[in-house]
Amino acid sequence: LTHSHSTANVTAGPNSGAGGLVGEVYLSGVGVSTTIEKSYSTGNVNVSSGVDGAGGLVANVDMDSATAVLDVNDCYSTGAVTASPSGFIGGLFGNLYDSNPGFCTINLTRSYTTSILSWGSGSGAGLTGGAENCTFNPTDSYWLQDTGLNSGVSTDGNARDVHDLTNLTGQGTSTYSGW
């Protein structure tokens, strides 16, 4: 998926997941890989009742495979993400999951989210709400520090305040390199 975007607001009902751009990435088979790059979402994501995953960019990444790889490069999300009452919720990804523990890899490079997160119970974090049985490698990727998270909850990337992210939207200069 390359050079894609969505500005639509996404609403999902009970026992489902929703993403601002992609509902689910499913990879099955030995050595399978795919890439999402230069893509973004600016709409709000709202999921009610028993959510699987709610993400600003992708709801769920489900890998039923040995050595599966998902590369996400130069992507962002800005819309609010809400899950009520519970579930996996993240600024970019709702949930990353592999049924074969330890064999899948998600590489996130030069990506960010300014999504405000809101949920009742479950797991929430800046970049991804959950990473079950997967290796998650964020590089030069950031989440907005004031996303509704309690201090110290997210360890999946680098927290930045809004002033650090202004250059990403062309409104100022940044205090970090690599963008």
mmCIF file of C-alpha atoms in Angstrom:
data_model
loop_
_atom_site.group_PDB
_atom_site.id
_atom_site.type_symbol
_atom_site.label_atom_id
_atom_site.label_comp_id
_atom_site.label_asym_id
_atom_site.label_seq_id
_atom_site.Cartn_x
_atom_site.Cartn_y
_atom_site.Cartn_z
ATOM 1 C CA LEU A 1 0.000 0.000 0.000
ATOM 2 C CA THR A 2 1.749 3.157 -1.173
ATOM 3 C CA HIS A 3 0.758 6.831 -1.393
ATOM 4 C CA SER A 4 -2.672 6.196 0.115
ATOM 5 C CA HIS A 5 -4.737 8.248 2.518
ATOM 6 C CA SER A 6 -8.104 8.572 4.187
ATOM 7 C CA THR A 7 -9.823 11.612 5.659
ATOM 8 C CA ALA A 8 -12.994 9.701 6.556
ATOM 9 C CA ASN A 9 -14.281 9.184 10.082
ATOM 10 C CA VAL A 10 -14.589 5.442 10.793
ATOM 11 C CA THR A 11 -17.136 3.948 13.204
ATOM 12 C CA ALA A 12 -17.380 0.231 14.000
ATOM 13 C CA GLY A 13 -19.946 -1.649 16.061
ATOM 14 C CA PRO A 14 -19.659 -4.373 18.700
ATOM 15 C CA ASN A 15 -16.856 -6.973 18.627
ATOM 16 C CA SER A 16 -14.991 -5.468 15.708
ATOM 17 C CA GLY A 17 -11.914 -3.407 15.057
ATOM 18 C CA ALA A 18 -11.389 -0.261 13.012
ATOM 19 C CA GLY A 19 -8.457 1.595 11.541
ATOM 20 C CA GLY A 20 -8.248 5.029 9.983
ATOM 21 C CA LEU A 21 -6.821 3.602 6.733
ATOM 22 C CA VAL A 22 -6.770 -0.225 7.010
ATOM 23 C CA GLY A 23 -9.020 -2.576 8.984
ATOM 24 C CA GLU A 24 -6.693 -5.579 9.085
ATOM 25 C CA VAL A 25 -3.390 -6.708 7.626
ATOM 26 C CA TYR A 26 -3.344 -10.516 7.550
ATOM 27 C CA LEU A 27 -0.158 -12.376 6.624
ATOM 28 C CA SER A 28 -0.041 -16.162 6.358
ATOM 29 C CA GLY A 29 2.760 -18.357 5.019
ATOM 30 C CA VAL A 30 6.488 -18.774 5.471
ATOM 31 C CA GLY A 31 8.541 -15.699 4.601
ATOM 32 C CA VAL A 32 5.534 -13.521 3.723
ATOM 33 C CA SER A 33 6.033 -9.763 3.831
ATOM 34 C CA THR A 34 4.214 -6.587 2.898
ATOM 35 C CA THR A 35 4.772 -2.844 3.088
ATOM 36 C CA ILE A 36 2.681 0.204 3.901
ATOM 37 C CA GLU A 37 4.463 3.423 3.002
ATOM 38 C CA LYS A 38 3.927 7.128 2.431
ATOM 39 C CA SER A 39 0.331 6.821 3.648
ATOM 40 C CA TYR A 40 -1.774 8.596 6.250
ATOM 41 C CA SER A 41 -5.120 8.964 7.962
ATOM 42 C CA THR A 42 -6.662 12.145 9.384
ATOM 43 C CA GLY A 43 -10.177 10.934 10.288
ATOM 44 C CA ASN A 44 -11.409 9.895 13.719
ATOM 45 C CA VAL A 45 -11.783 6.202 14.642
ATOM 46 C CA ASN A 46 -14.553 5.166 17.049
ATOM 47 C CA VAL A 47 -15.233 1.567 18.108
ATOM 48 C CA SER A 48 -17.890 0.475 20.582
ATOM 49 C CA SER A 49 -18.228 -2.607 22.766
ATOM 50 C CA GLY A 50 -15.644 -5.408 22.873
ATOM 51 C CA VAL A 51 -13.158 -3.951 20.422
ATOM 52 C CA ASP A 52 -10.411 -6.146 18.975
ATOM 53 C CA GLY A 53 -8.181 -3.287 17.847
ATOM 54 C CA ALA A 54 -8.644 0.421 17.182
ATOM 55 C CA GLY A 55 -5.798 2.255 15.480
ATOM 56 C CA GLY A 56 -5.331 5.627 13.851
ATOM 57 C CA LEU A 57 -3.797 3.927 10.785
ATOM 58 C CA VAL A 58 -4.382 0.131 11.089
ATOM 59 C CA ALA A 59 -6.800 -1.690 13.404
ATOM 60 C CA ASN A 60 -5.111 -5.114 13.540
ATOM 61 C CA VAL A 61 -2.033 -6.817 12.158
ATOM 62 C CA ASP A 62 -2.615 -10.589 12.319
ATOM 63 C CA MET A 63 0.284 -12.825 11.355
ATOM 64 C CA ASP A 64 -0.331 -16.552 11.187
ATOM 65 C CA SER A 65 3.061 -17.285 9.830
ATOM 66 C CA ALA A 66 6.670 -18.053 10.558
ATOM 67 C CA THR A 67 9.059 -15.237 9.626
ATOM 68 C CA ALA A 68 6.345 -12.784 8.501
ATOM 69 C CA VAL A 69 7.428 -9.149 8.157
ATOM 70 C CA LEU A 70 5.415 -5.940 7.940
ATOM 71 C CA ASP A 71 7.328 -2.773 7.055
ATOM 72 C CA VAL A 72 5.606 0.568 7.685
ATOM 73 C CA ASN A 73 7.547 3.597 6.431
ATOM 74 C CA ASP A 74 6.813 7.332 6.340
ATOM 75 C CA CYS A 75 3.235 7.088 7.626
ATOM 76 C CA TYR A 76 1.165 9.112 10.093
ATOM 77 C CA SER A 77 -2.252 9.505 11.713
ATOM 78 C CA THR A 78 -3.841 12.568 13.312
ATOM 79 C CA GLY A 79 -7.482 11.710 14.098
ATOM 80 C CA ALA A 80 -8.775 10.838 17.569
ATOM 81 C CA VAL A 81 -9.038 7.116 18.413
ATOM 82 C CA THR A 82 -11.772 6.000 20.830
ATOM 83 C CA ALA A 83 -12.662 2.517 22.090
ATOM 84 C CA SER A 84 -15.478 1.972 24.551
ATOM 85 C CA PRO A 85 -15.481 0.177 26.863
ATOM 86 C CA SER A 86 -12.301 -1.850 26.239
ATOM 87 C CA GLY A 87 -9.761 -3.229 23.786
ATOM 88 C CA PHE A 88 -6.380 -2.587 22.217
ATOM 89 C CA ILE A 89 -5.995 1.035 21.135
ATOM 90 C CA GLY A 90 -3.051 2.876 19.615
ATOM 91 C CA GLY A 91 -2.236 5.995 17.663
ATOM 92 C CA LEU A 92 -1.017 3.986 14.653
ATOM 93 C CA PHE A 93 -1.896 0.323 15.369
ATOM 94 C CA GLY A 94 -4.624 -1.180 17.539
ATOM 95 C CA ASN A 95 -3.107 -4.640 17.979
ATOM 96 C CA LEU A 96 -0.169 -6.597 16.543
ATOM 97 C CA TYR A 97 -0.592 -10.357 16.895
ATOM 98 C CA ASP A 98 1.120 -13.565 15.799
ATOM 99 C CA SER A 99 -0.198 -17.044 16.580
ATOM 100 C CA ASN A 100 3.397 -18.356 16.283
ATOM 101 C CA PRO A 101 5.216 -16.606 19.140
ATOM 102 C CA GLY A 102 8.375 -14.754 18.274
ATOM 103 C CA PHE A 103 8.441 -15.238 14.520
ATOM 104 C CA CYS A 104 6.847 -12.080 13.178
ATOM 105 C CA THR A 105 8.409 -8.649 12.898
ATOM 106 C CA ILE A 106 6.857 -5.226 12.461
ATOM 107 C CA ASN A 107 9.344 -2.533 11.413
ATOM 108 C CA LEU A 108 8.070 1.030 11.836
ATOM 109 C CA THR A 109 10.286 3.748 10.338
ATOM 110 C CA ARG A 110 9.926 7.544 10.151
ATOM 111 C CA SER A 111 6.280 7.460 11.236
ATOM 112 C CA TYR A 112 4.261 9.352 13.842
ATOM 113 C CA THR A 113 0.876 9.938 15.408
ATOM 114 C CA THR A 114 -0.741 12.957 17.025
ATOM 115 C CA SER A 115 -3.950 11.003 17.684
ATOM 116 C CA ILE A 116 -5.666 11.630 21.020
ATOM 117 C CA LEU A 117 -6.547 8.240 22.575
ATOM 118 C CA SER A 118 -9.562 7.479 24.755
ATOM 119 C CA TRP A 119 -10.634 4.073 26.140
ATOM 120 C CA GLY A 120 -12.239 2.484 29.172
ATOM 121 C CA SER A 121 -10.122 -0.573 29.962
ATOM 122 C CA GLY A 122 -7.704 -2.758 28.057
ATOM 123 C CA SER A 123 -4.383 -1.731 26.578
ATOM 124 C CA GLY A 124 -3.501 1.635 25.077
ATOM 125 C CA ALA A 125 -0.243 3.196 23.966
ATOM 126 C CA GLY A 126 1.162 5.869 21.686
ATOM 127 C CA LEU A 127 2.113 3.771 18.651
ATOM 128 C CA THR A 128 0.425 0.405 19.273
ATOM 129 C CA GLY A 129 -2.075 -0.821 21.846
ATOM 130 C CA GLY A 130 -0.671 -4.338 21.902
ATOM 131 C CA ALA A 131 2.141 -6.430 20.459
ATOM 132 C CA GLU A 132 1.401 -10.080 21.240
ATOM 133 C CA ASN A 133 4.067 -12.606 20.208
ATOM 134 C CA CYS A 134 5.647 -10.104 17.788
ATOM 135 C CA THR A 135 8.862 -8.152 17.596
ATOM 136 C CA PHE A 136 7.997 -4.454 17.220
ATOM 137 C CA ASN A 137 10.852 -2.239 15.973
ATOM 138 C CA PRO A 138 10.042 1.496 15.915
ATOM 139 C CA THR A 139 12.828 3.641 14.449
ATOM 140 C CA ASP A 140 12.631 7.442 14.165
ATOM 141 C CA SER A 141 8.937 7.121 15.045
ATOM 142 C CA TYR A 142 7.054 9.277 17.501
ATOM 143 C CA TRP A 143 3.782 9.706 19.342
ATOM 144 C CA LEU A 144 2.394 12.890 20.802
ATOM 145 C CA GLN A 145 3.199 12.976 24.507
ATOM 146 C CA ASP A 146 -0.174 14.363 25.579
ATOM 147 C CA THR A 147 -2.419 11.650 24.086
ATOM 148 C CA GLY A 148 -4.403 10.861 27.212
ATOM 149 C CA LEU A 149 -1.839 8.288 28.345
ATOM 150 C CA ASN A 150 -0.643 8.078 31.899
ATOM 151 C CA SER A 151 3.025 8.886 32.315
ATOM 152 C CA GLY A 152 5.213 5.852 31.663
ATOM 153 C CA VAL A 153 2.515 3.680 30.076
ATOM 154 C CA SER A 154 3.980 3.585 26.583
ATOM 155 C CA THR A 155 7.464 2.266 25.910
ATOM 156 C CA ASP A 156 6.933 1.591 22.206
ATOM 157 C CA GLY A 157 8.588 4.665 20.731
ATOM 158 C CA ASN A 158 9.621 8.172 21.556
ATOM 159 C CA ALA A 159 7.227 10.620 23.203
ATOM 160 C CA ARG A 160 7.465 14.133 21.819
ATOM 161 C CA ASP A 161 5.471 17.218 22.623
ATOM 162 C CA VAL A 162 3.517 19.126 19.996
ATOM 163 C CA HIS A 163 6.346 21.630 19.484
ATOM 164 C CA ASP A 164 8.671 18.829 18.371
ATOM 165 C CA LEU A 165 6.137 17.654 15.790
ATOM 166 C CA THR A 166 5.331 21.001 14.152
ATOM 167 C CA ASN A 167 7.907 20.499 11.415
ATOM 168 C CA LEU A 168 6.129 17.324 10.301
ATOM 169 C CA THR A 169 3.127 19.413 9.258
ATOM 170 C CA GLY A 170 5.224 22.207 7.777
ATOM 171 C CA GLN A 171 4.540 24.719 10.545
ATOM 172 C CA GLY A 172 7.938 25.148 12.180
ATOM 173 C CA THR A 173 11.246 23.541 13.020
ATOM 174 C CA SER A 174 11.928 20.388 14.969
ATOM 175 C CA THR A 175 14.440 19.476 17.649
ATOM 176 C CA TYR A 176 15.302 16.012 16.361
ATOM 177 C CA SER A 177 16.949 14.646 13.230
ATOM 178 C CA GLY A 178 16.068 11.986 10.704
ATOM 179 C CA TRP A 179 12.867 13.421 9.219
#
